[in-house]
Structure formats: C-alpha cells, structure tokens
Short mmCIF file of C-alpha atoms in Angstrom, two decimals:
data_model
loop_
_atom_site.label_atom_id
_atom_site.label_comp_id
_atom_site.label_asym_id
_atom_site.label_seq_id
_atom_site.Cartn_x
_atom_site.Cartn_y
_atom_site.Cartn_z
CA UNK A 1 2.02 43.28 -7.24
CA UNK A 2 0.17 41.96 -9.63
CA UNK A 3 3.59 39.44 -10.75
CA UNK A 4 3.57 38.35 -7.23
CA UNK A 5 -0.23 37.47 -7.50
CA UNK A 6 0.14 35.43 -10.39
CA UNK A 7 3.06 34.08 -9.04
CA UNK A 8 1.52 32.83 -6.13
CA UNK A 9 -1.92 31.47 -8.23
CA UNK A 10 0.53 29.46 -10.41
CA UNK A 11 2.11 27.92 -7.42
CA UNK A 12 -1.18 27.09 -5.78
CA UNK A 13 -2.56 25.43 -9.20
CA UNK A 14 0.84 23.71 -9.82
CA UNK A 15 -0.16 22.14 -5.65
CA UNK A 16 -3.16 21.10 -6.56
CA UNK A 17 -2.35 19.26 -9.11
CA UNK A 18 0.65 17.09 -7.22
CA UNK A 19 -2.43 15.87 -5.42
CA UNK A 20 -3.21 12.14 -6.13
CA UNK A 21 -1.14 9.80 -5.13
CA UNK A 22 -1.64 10.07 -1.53
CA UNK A 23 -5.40 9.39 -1.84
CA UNK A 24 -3.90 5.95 -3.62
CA UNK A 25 -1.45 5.47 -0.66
CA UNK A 26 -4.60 6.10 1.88
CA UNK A 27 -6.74 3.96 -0.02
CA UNK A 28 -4.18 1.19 -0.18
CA UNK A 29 -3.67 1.83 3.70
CA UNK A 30 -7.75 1.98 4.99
CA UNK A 31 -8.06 -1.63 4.72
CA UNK A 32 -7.57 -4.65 6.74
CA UNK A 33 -5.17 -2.13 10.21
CA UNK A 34 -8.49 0.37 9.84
CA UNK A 35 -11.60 -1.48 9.87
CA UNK A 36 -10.03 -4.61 12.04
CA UNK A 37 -6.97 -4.29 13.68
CA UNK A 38 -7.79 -0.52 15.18
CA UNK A 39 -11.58 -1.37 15.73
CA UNK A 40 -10.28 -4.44 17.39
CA UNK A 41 -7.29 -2.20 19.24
CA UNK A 42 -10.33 0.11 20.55
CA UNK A 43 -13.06 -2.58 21.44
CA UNK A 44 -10.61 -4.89 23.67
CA UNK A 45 -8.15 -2.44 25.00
CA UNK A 46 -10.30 0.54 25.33
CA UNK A 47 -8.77 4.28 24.97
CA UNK A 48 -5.00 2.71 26.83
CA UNK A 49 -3.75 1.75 23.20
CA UNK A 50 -4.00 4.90 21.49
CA UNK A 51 -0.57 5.82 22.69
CA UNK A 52 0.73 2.55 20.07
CA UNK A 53 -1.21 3.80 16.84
CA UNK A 54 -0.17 7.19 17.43
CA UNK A 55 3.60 5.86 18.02
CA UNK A 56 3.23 3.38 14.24
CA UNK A 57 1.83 6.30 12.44
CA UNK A 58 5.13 9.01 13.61
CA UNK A 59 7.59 6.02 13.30
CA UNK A 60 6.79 5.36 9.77
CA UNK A 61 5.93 8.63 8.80
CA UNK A 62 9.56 9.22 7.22
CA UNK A 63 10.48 6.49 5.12
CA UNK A 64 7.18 6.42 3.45
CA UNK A 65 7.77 10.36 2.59
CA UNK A 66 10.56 9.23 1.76
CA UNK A 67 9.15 7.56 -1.68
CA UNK A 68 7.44 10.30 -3.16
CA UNK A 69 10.30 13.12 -2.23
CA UNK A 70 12.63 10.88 -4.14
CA UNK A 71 10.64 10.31 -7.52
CA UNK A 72 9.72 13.89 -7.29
CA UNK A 73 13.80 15.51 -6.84
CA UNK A 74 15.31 12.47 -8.91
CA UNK A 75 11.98 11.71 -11.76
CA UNK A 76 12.90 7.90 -10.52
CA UNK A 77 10.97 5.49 -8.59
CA UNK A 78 12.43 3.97 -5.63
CA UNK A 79 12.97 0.48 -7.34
CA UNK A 80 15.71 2.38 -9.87
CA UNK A 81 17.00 3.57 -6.41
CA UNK A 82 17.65 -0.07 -4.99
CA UNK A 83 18.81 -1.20 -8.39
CA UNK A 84 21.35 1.51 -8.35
CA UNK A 85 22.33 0.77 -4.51
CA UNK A 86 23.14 -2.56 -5.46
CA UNK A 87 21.78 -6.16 -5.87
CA UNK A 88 21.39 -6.30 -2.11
CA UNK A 89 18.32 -4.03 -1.76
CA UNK A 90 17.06 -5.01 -5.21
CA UNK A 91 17.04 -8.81 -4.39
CA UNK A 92 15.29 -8.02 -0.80
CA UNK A 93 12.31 -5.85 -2.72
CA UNK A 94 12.23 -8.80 -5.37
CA UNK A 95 11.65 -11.15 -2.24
CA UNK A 96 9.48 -9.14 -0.23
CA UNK A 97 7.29 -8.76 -3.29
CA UNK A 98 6.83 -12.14 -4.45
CA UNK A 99 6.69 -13.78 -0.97
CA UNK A 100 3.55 -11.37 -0.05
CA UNK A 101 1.82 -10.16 -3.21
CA UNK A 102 -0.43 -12.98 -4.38
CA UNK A 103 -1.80 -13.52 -0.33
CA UNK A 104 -2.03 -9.78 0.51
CA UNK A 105 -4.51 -9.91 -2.97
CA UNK A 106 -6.54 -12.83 -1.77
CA UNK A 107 -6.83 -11.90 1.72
CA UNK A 108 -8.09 -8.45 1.18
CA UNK A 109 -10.47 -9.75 -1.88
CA UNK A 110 -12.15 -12.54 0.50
CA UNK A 111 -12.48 -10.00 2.93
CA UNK A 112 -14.06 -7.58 0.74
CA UNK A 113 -16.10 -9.67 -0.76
CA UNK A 114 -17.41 -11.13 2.96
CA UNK A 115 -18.27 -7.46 3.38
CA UNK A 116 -20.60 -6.97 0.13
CA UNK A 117 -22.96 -9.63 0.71
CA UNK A 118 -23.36 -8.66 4.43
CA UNK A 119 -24.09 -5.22 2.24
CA UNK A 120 -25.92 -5.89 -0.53
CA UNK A 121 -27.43 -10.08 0.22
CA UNK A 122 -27.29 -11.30 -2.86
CA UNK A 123 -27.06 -14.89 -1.67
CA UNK A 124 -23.51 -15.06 -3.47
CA UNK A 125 -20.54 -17.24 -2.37
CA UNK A 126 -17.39 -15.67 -1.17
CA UNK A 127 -15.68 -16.83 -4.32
CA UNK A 128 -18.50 -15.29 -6.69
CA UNK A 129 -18.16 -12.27 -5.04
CA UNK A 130 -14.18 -12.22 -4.85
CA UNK A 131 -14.58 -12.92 -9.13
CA UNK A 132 -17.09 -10.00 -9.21
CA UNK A 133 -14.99 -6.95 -7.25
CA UNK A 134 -11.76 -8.06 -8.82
CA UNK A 135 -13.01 -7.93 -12.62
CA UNK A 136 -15.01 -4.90 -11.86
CA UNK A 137 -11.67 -3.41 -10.48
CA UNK A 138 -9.17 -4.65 -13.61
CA UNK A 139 -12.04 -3.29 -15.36
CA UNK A 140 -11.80 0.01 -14.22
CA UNK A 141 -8.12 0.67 -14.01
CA UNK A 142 -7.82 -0.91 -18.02
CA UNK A 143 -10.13 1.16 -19.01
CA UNK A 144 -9.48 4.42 -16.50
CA UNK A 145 -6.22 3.64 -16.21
CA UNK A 146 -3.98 6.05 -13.75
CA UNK A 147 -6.75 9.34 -13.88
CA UNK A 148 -9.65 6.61 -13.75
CA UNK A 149 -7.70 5.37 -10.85
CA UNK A 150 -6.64 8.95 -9.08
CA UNK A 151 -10.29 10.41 -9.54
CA UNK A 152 -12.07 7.22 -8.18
CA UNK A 153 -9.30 7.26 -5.10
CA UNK A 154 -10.44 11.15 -4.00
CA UNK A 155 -14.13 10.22 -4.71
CA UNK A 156 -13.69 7.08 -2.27
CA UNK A 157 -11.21 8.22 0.55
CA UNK A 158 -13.49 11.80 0.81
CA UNK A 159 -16.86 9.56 1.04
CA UNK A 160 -14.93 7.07 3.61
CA UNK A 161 -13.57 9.89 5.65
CA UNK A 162 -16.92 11.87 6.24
CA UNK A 163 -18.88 8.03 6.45
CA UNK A 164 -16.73 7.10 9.60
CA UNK A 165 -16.55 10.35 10.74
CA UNK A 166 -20.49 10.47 11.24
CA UNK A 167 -20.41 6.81 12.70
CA UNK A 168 -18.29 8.51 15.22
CA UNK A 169 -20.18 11.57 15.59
CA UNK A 170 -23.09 9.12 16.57
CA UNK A 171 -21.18 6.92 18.88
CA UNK A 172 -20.18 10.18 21.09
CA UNK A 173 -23.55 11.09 20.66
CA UNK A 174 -25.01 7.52 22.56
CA UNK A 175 -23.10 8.81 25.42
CA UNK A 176 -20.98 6.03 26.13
CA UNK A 177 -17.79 7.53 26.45
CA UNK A 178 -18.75 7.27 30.27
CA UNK A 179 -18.84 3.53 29.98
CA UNK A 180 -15.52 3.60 27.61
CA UNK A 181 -13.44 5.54 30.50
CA UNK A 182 -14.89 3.62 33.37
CA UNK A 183 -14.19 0.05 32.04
CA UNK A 184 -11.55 -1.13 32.94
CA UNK A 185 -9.07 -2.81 30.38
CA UNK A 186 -6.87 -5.98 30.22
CA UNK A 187 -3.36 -6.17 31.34
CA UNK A 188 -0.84 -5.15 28.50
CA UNK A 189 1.90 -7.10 30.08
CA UNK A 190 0.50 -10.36 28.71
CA UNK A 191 1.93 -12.70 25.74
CA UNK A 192 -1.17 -12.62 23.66
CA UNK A 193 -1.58 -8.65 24.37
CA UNK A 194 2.29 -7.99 23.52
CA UNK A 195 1.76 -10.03 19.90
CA UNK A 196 -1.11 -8.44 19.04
CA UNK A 197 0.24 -5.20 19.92
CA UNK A 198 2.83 -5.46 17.68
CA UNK A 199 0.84 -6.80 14.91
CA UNK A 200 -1.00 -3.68 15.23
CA UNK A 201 1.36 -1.28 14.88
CA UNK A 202 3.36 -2.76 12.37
CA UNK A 203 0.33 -2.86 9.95
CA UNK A 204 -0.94 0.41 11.56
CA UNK A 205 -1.23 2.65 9.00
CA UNK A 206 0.49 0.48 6.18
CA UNK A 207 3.60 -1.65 5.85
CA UNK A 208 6.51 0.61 4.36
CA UNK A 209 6.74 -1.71 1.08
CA UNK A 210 4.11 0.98 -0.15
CA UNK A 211 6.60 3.47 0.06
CA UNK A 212 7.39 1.90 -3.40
CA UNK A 213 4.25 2.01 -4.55
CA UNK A 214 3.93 5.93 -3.66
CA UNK A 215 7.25 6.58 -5.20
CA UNK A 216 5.50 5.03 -8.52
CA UNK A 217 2.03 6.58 -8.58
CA UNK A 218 3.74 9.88 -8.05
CA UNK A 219 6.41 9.27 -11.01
CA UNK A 220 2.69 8.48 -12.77
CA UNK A 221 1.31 11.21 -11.95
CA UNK A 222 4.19 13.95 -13.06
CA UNK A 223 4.11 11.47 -16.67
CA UNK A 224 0.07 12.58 -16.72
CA UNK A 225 0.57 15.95 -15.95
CA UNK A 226 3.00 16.18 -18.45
CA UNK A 227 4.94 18.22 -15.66
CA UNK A 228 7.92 17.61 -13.12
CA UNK A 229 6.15 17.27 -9.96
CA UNK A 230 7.92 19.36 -7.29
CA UNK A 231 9.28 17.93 -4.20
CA UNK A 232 6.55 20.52 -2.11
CA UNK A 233 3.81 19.52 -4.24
CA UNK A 234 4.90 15.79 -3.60
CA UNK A 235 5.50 16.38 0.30
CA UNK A 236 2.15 18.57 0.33
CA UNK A 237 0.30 15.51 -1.59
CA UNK A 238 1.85 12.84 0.92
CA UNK A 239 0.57 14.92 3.62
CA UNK A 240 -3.01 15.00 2.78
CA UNK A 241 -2.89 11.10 1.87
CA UNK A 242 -0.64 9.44 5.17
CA UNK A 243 -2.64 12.16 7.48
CA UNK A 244 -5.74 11.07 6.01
CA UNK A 245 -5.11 7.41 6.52
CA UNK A 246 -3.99 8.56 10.27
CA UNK A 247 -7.31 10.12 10.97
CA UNK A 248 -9.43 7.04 9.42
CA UNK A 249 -7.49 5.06 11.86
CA UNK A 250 -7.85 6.80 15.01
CA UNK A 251 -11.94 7.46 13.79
CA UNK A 252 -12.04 3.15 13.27
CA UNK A 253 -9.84 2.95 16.49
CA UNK A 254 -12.70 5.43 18.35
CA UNK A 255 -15.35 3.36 16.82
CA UNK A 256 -13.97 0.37 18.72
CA UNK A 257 -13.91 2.11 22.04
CA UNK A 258 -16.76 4.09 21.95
CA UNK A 259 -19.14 0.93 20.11
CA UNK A 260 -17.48 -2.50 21.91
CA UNK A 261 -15.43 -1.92 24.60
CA UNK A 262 -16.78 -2.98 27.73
CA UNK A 263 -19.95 -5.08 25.58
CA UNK A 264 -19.33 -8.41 27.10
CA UNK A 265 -19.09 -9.32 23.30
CA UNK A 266 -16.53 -12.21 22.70
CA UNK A 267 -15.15 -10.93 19.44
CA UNK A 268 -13.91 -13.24 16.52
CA UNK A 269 -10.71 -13.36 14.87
CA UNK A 270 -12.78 -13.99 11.58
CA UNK A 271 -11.93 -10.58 9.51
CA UNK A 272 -15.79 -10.85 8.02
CA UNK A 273 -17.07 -12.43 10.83
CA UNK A 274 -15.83 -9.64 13.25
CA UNK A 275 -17.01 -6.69 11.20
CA UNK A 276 -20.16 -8.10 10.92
CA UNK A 277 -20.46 -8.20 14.93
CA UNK A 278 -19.10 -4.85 14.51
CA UNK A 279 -22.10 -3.44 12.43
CA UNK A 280 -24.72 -5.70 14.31
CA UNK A 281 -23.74 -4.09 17.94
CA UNK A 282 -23.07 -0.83 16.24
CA UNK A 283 -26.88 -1.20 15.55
CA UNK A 284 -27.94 -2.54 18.83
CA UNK A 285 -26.00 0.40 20.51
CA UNK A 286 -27.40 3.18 18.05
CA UNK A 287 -30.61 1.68 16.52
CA UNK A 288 -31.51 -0.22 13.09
CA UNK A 289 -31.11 2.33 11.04
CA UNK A 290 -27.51 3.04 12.02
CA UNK A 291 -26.14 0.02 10.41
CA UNK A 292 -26.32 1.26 6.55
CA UNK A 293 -23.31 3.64 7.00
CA UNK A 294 -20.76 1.36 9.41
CA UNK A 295 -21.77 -1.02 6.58
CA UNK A 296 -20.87 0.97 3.89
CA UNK A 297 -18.34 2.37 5.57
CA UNK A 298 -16.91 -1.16 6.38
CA UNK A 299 -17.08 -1.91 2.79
CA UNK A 300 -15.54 1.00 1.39
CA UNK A 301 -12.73 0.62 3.12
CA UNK A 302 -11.90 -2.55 2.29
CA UNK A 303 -12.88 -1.84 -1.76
CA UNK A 304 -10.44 0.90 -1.60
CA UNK A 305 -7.37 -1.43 -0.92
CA UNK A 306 -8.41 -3.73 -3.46
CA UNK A 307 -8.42 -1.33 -5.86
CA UNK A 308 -4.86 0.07 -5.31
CA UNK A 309 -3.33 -3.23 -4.64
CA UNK A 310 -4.65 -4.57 -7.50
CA UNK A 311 -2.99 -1.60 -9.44
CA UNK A 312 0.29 -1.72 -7.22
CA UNK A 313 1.41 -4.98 -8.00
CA UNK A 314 1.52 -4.68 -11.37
CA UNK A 315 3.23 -1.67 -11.68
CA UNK A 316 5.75 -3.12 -9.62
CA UNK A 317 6.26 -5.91 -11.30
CA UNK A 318 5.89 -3.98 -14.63
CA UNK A 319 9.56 -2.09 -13.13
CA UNK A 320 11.45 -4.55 -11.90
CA UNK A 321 13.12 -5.57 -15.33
CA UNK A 322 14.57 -2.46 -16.79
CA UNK A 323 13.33 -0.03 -14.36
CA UNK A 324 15.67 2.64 -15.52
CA UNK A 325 14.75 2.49 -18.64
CA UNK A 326 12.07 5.26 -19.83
CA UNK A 327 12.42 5.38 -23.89
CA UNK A 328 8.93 4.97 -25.84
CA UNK A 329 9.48 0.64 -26.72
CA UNK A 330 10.25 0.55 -22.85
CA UNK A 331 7.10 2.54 -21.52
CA UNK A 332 4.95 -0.48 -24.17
CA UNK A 333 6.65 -3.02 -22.87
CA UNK A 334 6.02 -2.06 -19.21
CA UNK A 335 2.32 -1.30 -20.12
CA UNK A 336 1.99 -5.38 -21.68
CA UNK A 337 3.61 -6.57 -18.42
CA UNK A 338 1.32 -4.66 -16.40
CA UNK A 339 -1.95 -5.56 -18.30
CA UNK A 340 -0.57 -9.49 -18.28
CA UNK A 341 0.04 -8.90 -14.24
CA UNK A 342 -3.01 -7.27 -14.23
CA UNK A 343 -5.07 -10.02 -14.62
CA UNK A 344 -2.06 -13.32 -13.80
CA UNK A 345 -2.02 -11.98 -10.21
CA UNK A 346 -5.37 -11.96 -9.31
CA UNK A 347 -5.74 -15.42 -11.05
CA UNK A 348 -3.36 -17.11 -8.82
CA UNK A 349 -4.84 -15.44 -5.65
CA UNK A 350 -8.01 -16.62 -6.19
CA UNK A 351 -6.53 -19.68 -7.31
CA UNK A 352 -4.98 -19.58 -3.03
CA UNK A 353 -8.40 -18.61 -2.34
CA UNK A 354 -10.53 -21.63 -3.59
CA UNK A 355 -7.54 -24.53 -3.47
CA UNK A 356 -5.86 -23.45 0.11
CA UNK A 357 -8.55 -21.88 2.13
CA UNK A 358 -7.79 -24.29 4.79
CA UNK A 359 -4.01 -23.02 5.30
CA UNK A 360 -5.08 -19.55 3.98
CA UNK A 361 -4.63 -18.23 8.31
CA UNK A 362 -1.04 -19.73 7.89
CA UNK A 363 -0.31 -18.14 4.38
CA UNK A 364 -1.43 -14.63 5.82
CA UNK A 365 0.54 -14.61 8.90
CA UNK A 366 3.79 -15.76 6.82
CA UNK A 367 2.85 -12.82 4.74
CA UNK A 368 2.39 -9.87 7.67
CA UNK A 369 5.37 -11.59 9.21
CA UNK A 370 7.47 -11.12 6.12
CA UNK A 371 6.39 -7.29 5.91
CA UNK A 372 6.73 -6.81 9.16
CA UNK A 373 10.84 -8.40 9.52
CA UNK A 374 11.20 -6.45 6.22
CA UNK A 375 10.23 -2.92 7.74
CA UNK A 376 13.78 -2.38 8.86
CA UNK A 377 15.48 -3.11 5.76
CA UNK A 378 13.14 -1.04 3.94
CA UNK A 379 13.07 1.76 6.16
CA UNK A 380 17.12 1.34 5.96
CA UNK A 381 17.04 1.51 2.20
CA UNK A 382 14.82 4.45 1.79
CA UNK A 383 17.05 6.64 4.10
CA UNK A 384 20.28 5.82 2.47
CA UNK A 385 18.45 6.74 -0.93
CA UNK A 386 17.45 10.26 0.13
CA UNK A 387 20.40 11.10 1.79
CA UNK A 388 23.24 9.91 -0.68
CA UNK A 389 24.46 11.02 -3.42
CA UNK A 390 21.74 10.06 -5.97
CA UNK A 391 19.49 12.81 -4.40
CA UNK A 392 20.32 16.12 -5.15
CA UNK A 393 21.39 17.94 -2.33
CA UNK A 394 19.00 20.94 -1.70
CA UNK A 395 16.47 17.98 -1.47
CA UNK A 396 18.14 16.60 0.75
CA UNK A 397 16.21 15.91 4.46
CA UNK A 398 17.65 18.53 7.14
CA UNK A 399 19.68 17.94 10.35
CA UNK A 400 16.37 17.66 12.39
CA UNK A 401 14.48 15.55 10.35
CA UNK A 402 17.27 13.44 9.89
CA UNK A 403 17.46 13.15 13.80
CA UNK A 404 13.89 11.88 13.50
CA UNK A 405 14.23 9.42 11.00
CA UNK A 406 17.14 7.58 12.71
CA UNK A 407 14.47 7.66 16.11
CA UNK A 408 12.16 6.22 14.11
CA UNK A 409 14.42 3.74 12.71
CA UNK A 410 15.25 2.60 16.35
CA UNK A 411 12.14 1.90 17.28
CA UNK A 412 11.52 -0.42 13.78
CA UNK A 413 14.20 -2.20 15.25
CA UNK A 414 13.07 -2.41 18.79
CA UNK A 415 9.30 -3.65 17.77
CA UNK A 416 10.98 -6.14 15.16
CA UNK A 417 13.44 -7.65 17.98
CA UNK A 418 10.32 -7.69 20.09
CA UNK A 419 8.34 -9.53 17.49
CA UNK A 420 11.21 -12.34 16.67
CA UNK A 421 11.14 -12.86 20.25
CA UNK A 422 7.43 -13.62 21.06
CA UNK A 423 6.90 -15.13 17.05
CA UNK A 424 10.27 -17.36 17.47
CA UNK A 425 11.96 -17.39 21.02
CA UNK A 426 9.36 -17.25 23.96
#
C-alpha cells in the first residue's frame, strides 16, 4: 500500500513539473485573436459566431499537441523532425519563419506599447514605448532565461485569466445579456463578413507555426529539469496551456457581446485605437472605476505575447543550423545565436516600425496571410511526424484520434480554399 502511495506521489510531482510550456504557448496565443479579433467577433456579430471560435480552437487542437508529444517520446524538437523528413518541410519552416518573424514582432510591440500609455500616460511616443517593453523583455529572459521565462508565464496567464474573468463576471452582472440576445446581428453571408471570419479563426487561438515553438520550450524544459519529460506530463501540460488560451478567448469573445454589441459604436480597425473604445464603453457601460482591470487586462495580454515571441524567434533561429546536434560546443553555439537574435530581431522590427509605418497594414496582412496558407502544410507535417516511423510506436496517436486529426485537417483545407478565393479570386 504504502509502494502504491509513493508511487502515485512520484507520478503526481513528476506532472507537475512537465508544467510550463503551455503557459508560454498561452501567453504567446492571448494576444492580438484575444483582445481584438474575438472582442471584435463578439461586439459586431453578437453570440452567432461562437460556433467559428469553438470550430478554430478543436481544428487545431491536434497538430499543436502534436509538438510537445513529439519532443517529449523522441527528446527532439519538431525542426530536427522536418530536417529529417526532408528539405521540403525544412525549406517551408525556413520560409514561413523569415517571411513573418520580424512583422509579427513589430506589430505586437506597437500594439503593446499603444496599450501602456493608454495605461500608465506617460506622455511617451509609440516608438519610446515599443524601445522600453522590448529591452525590459530581452532583459528579463537574458537574465531569467528559460525558469525566469516559465515562472513569469504562470504568474501572467493566472493574473490574465482571473482579470478577464471578473470583467466578465461584471458584464453579466450589468444585465445586458437581454440586449446581447435581442439584437439582432449582420448577415454572415456577406464578402466582408466571410473574410473576416476566416481571419478569425485562422488566428483564433494561434497560428500552428507555434507548434514549433511548443515542441522547443518543452525540449527546454526536460534540459532544466534535468529529466525526460513524459509524453502524459507533456499532453497534461499542453492541456492546461491550449485550454487556457481557449477560455481567455471565449471570456474576450463574451466581453465583446456582452460590452459592444448592439452599442451603435462604429468600431475601428486601429488595434490600439479599438481597445481603447473597448475600455472607454466598458466604462460607460459599468462605471469609471471599471476601466483599471479591462485596462490591465488589455495590456497583459498583449505583454504576454511579446514576451514569448520575443523568446520564440530566437530559439528558432538558434535550431535551424545543426538542430540535431546536442553535444556541449553545440548547446554554446546555439546560446550566442540566440543572444545575437535576441536583440538583431527586435532591431530590425523596430527598424519596420519607425521607417515603414505607412505600409506597416500591408506588411501585416502579407504576414497573417502567409501563416494562414501555411496552416495546411504545417498541420500536414506535424501528422506525418507523429505517426511515422521516427516516433516510437506506443506513442503513437490511436485509431480515433487519428480519425480526428485528418477531420481537422479537412477543414484547414476547406477555410484555406475559402480564403484564396475571397483574398485572390472573388
């Protein structure tokens, strides 16, 4: 009895500690799909859209488990996995990357940084405040590193979670759910309401390029624990992180309806500009003294993503050489990459930020068009990797879940032929 108790303890402590890198892949995710394409979903369509974040958050659910189950059976990332598929799915990563990184930085830095002087009015410029969050970040993950990075993740997504949850709370509490239900919403069946549709669920919860970035953190953390991470304790970990990034979008998505639908508000496209309309009618609707938590709510959620992109990227880019390779020279020589990248790729995007601000709409949409035609490939990749023969077999997904995935890969395809049609053909 008492085997079987300690048994079971060491299992539970050896769970607890897989726990990590899904706070990183929900505080990469709560960013620009939370606080403005959901709230946005919510406050034009009303409560007829849920049915579409629900559907992106089951359809990519797979092939971003997919990352951490296959660093946690194999001990590799998912870049060694394309590498050893073949130059094909190496190249397309390589692509993807490069084509995206530097905007996705700048756009969620300006937006971030729009946020903290709605916050904090310190009479700063966008630019001054975009320099201030991004040193302050490379600052903390140089000197934190992964476990400054992990502990300030759980510390931020826990805050974020019970923040929004209250705003909610409230919002049910003004009784307008009444108003929400009665209103009646646009017609779906137009071109502008198909497009943005499908830009919100394929950014809804996060494009599956993160998958990679999963796959790494949780190679990371088994490195920190000093411990093979098991493939429960990784699938237990993802859990907690992709269902956490779920419920912040369907509480931002609530927020929406319960706050703006039906307000007679004409909403800007403006990412800053709209959350600030956000908070303002959140305090018009509630009182004053609402507005403090939707505006640090608003803020942490966009500080969160900057902080894990800004670590992504350069891991990624710290792998894509040798990323095979795991011998003591190799692990330096991935650790000067990533503190060169570190600093090199937030350079250049605010670099984008104060030379191309007038073509900066244009540089975003090529970028959430790129992820978005990518998803399939990606999603393609992943599958192929966990059920082939470089994942061991009792690791393997089962018949069921494998009939799931391939769903789910259908309907990637069916939103992506959708989207080349009203992006390139209507």
């Amino acid at each position: 009895m008492k085997k079987k108790s300690s048994s079971a303890k060491k299992s539970k402590t050896s769970l607890l500690k897989s726990i990590g890198p899904g706070f990183l892949l929900a505080g990469a995710a709560i960013g620009v799909s939370h606080l403005i394409q959901a709230t946005r979903a919510g406050a034009d369509y009303g409560f007829i859209l849920i049915w579409a974040l629900i559907i992106a958050c089951l359809s990519k659910y797979p092939f971003l488990e997919f990352g951490p189950r296959y660093a946690a059976a194999t001990g590799e990332h998912l870049i060694t996995g394309y590498k050893k598929m073949g130059r094909f799915p190496y190249w397309i990563y390589i692509i993807i990357t490069v084509g995206s990184m530097f905007i996705i930085q700048a756009a969620v830095t300006i937006v971030t940084a729009g946020l903290a002087e709605r916050l904090f009015n310190f009479g700063w410029s966008p630019f001054i405040w975009s320099l201030v969050i991004l040193g302050s970040c490379i600052a903390l993950l140089l000197i934190g590193k992964y476990p400054g990075l992990d502990k300030s993740m759980k510390i931020i997504v826990s805050f974020l979670t019970i923040a929004t949850l209250a705003a909610v709370v409230m919002a049910f509490g003004a009784g307008t759910v009444g108003d929400a239900v009665n209103t009646e919403a646009p017609s779906l069946w137009t071109t502008a309401s198909i497009s943005f549709i499908i830009a919100f669920m394929g950014w809804m919860p996060i494009p599956l390029d993160a998958s990679v970035w999963h796959s790494i953190w949780t190679k990371e953390k088994a490195v920190q624990a000093k411990q093979k991470l098991s493939v429960r304790g990784a699938f237990v970990d993802f859990n907690v992180g992709y269902l956490s990034a779920a419920l912040i979008g369907l509480l931002f998505f609530l927020l929406g309806v319960l706050v703006m639908f039906g307000s007679g508000t004409s909403f800007s496209s403006n990412s800053v500009e709209f959350s600030t309309q956000l908070v303002d009618l959140y305090g018009r609707t509630l009182g004053d003294w609402s507005k403090p938590i939707i505006s640090v709510a608003a803020f942490v959620t966009m500080l969160s993503t900057v902080l894990t992109v800004t670590d992504a990227y350069p891991r990624v880019i710290s792998e894509l050489k040798n990323p095979e390779k795991n011998l003591p020279q190799d692990k330096k020589e991935k650790w000067r990459i990533y503190q060169v990248s570190i600093f090199a790729i937030p350079v250049l995007s605010l670099c984008i930020l104060y030379f191309l601000s007038g073509s900066f709409t244009i540089l975003v949409d090529f970028a959430a068009g790129l992820s978005f035609l990518s998803a399939p490939f990606l999603a393609w990749f992943n599958y192929k990797l966990v059920t082939g023969s470089q994942m061991p077999k009792k690791h393997r997904p089962k018949k069921n879940y494998i009939i799931f995935s391939l769903i789910c890969f259908g309907f990637l395809v069916f939103f992506n032929l959708i989207y080349i049609y009203y992006s390139f053909l209507d």
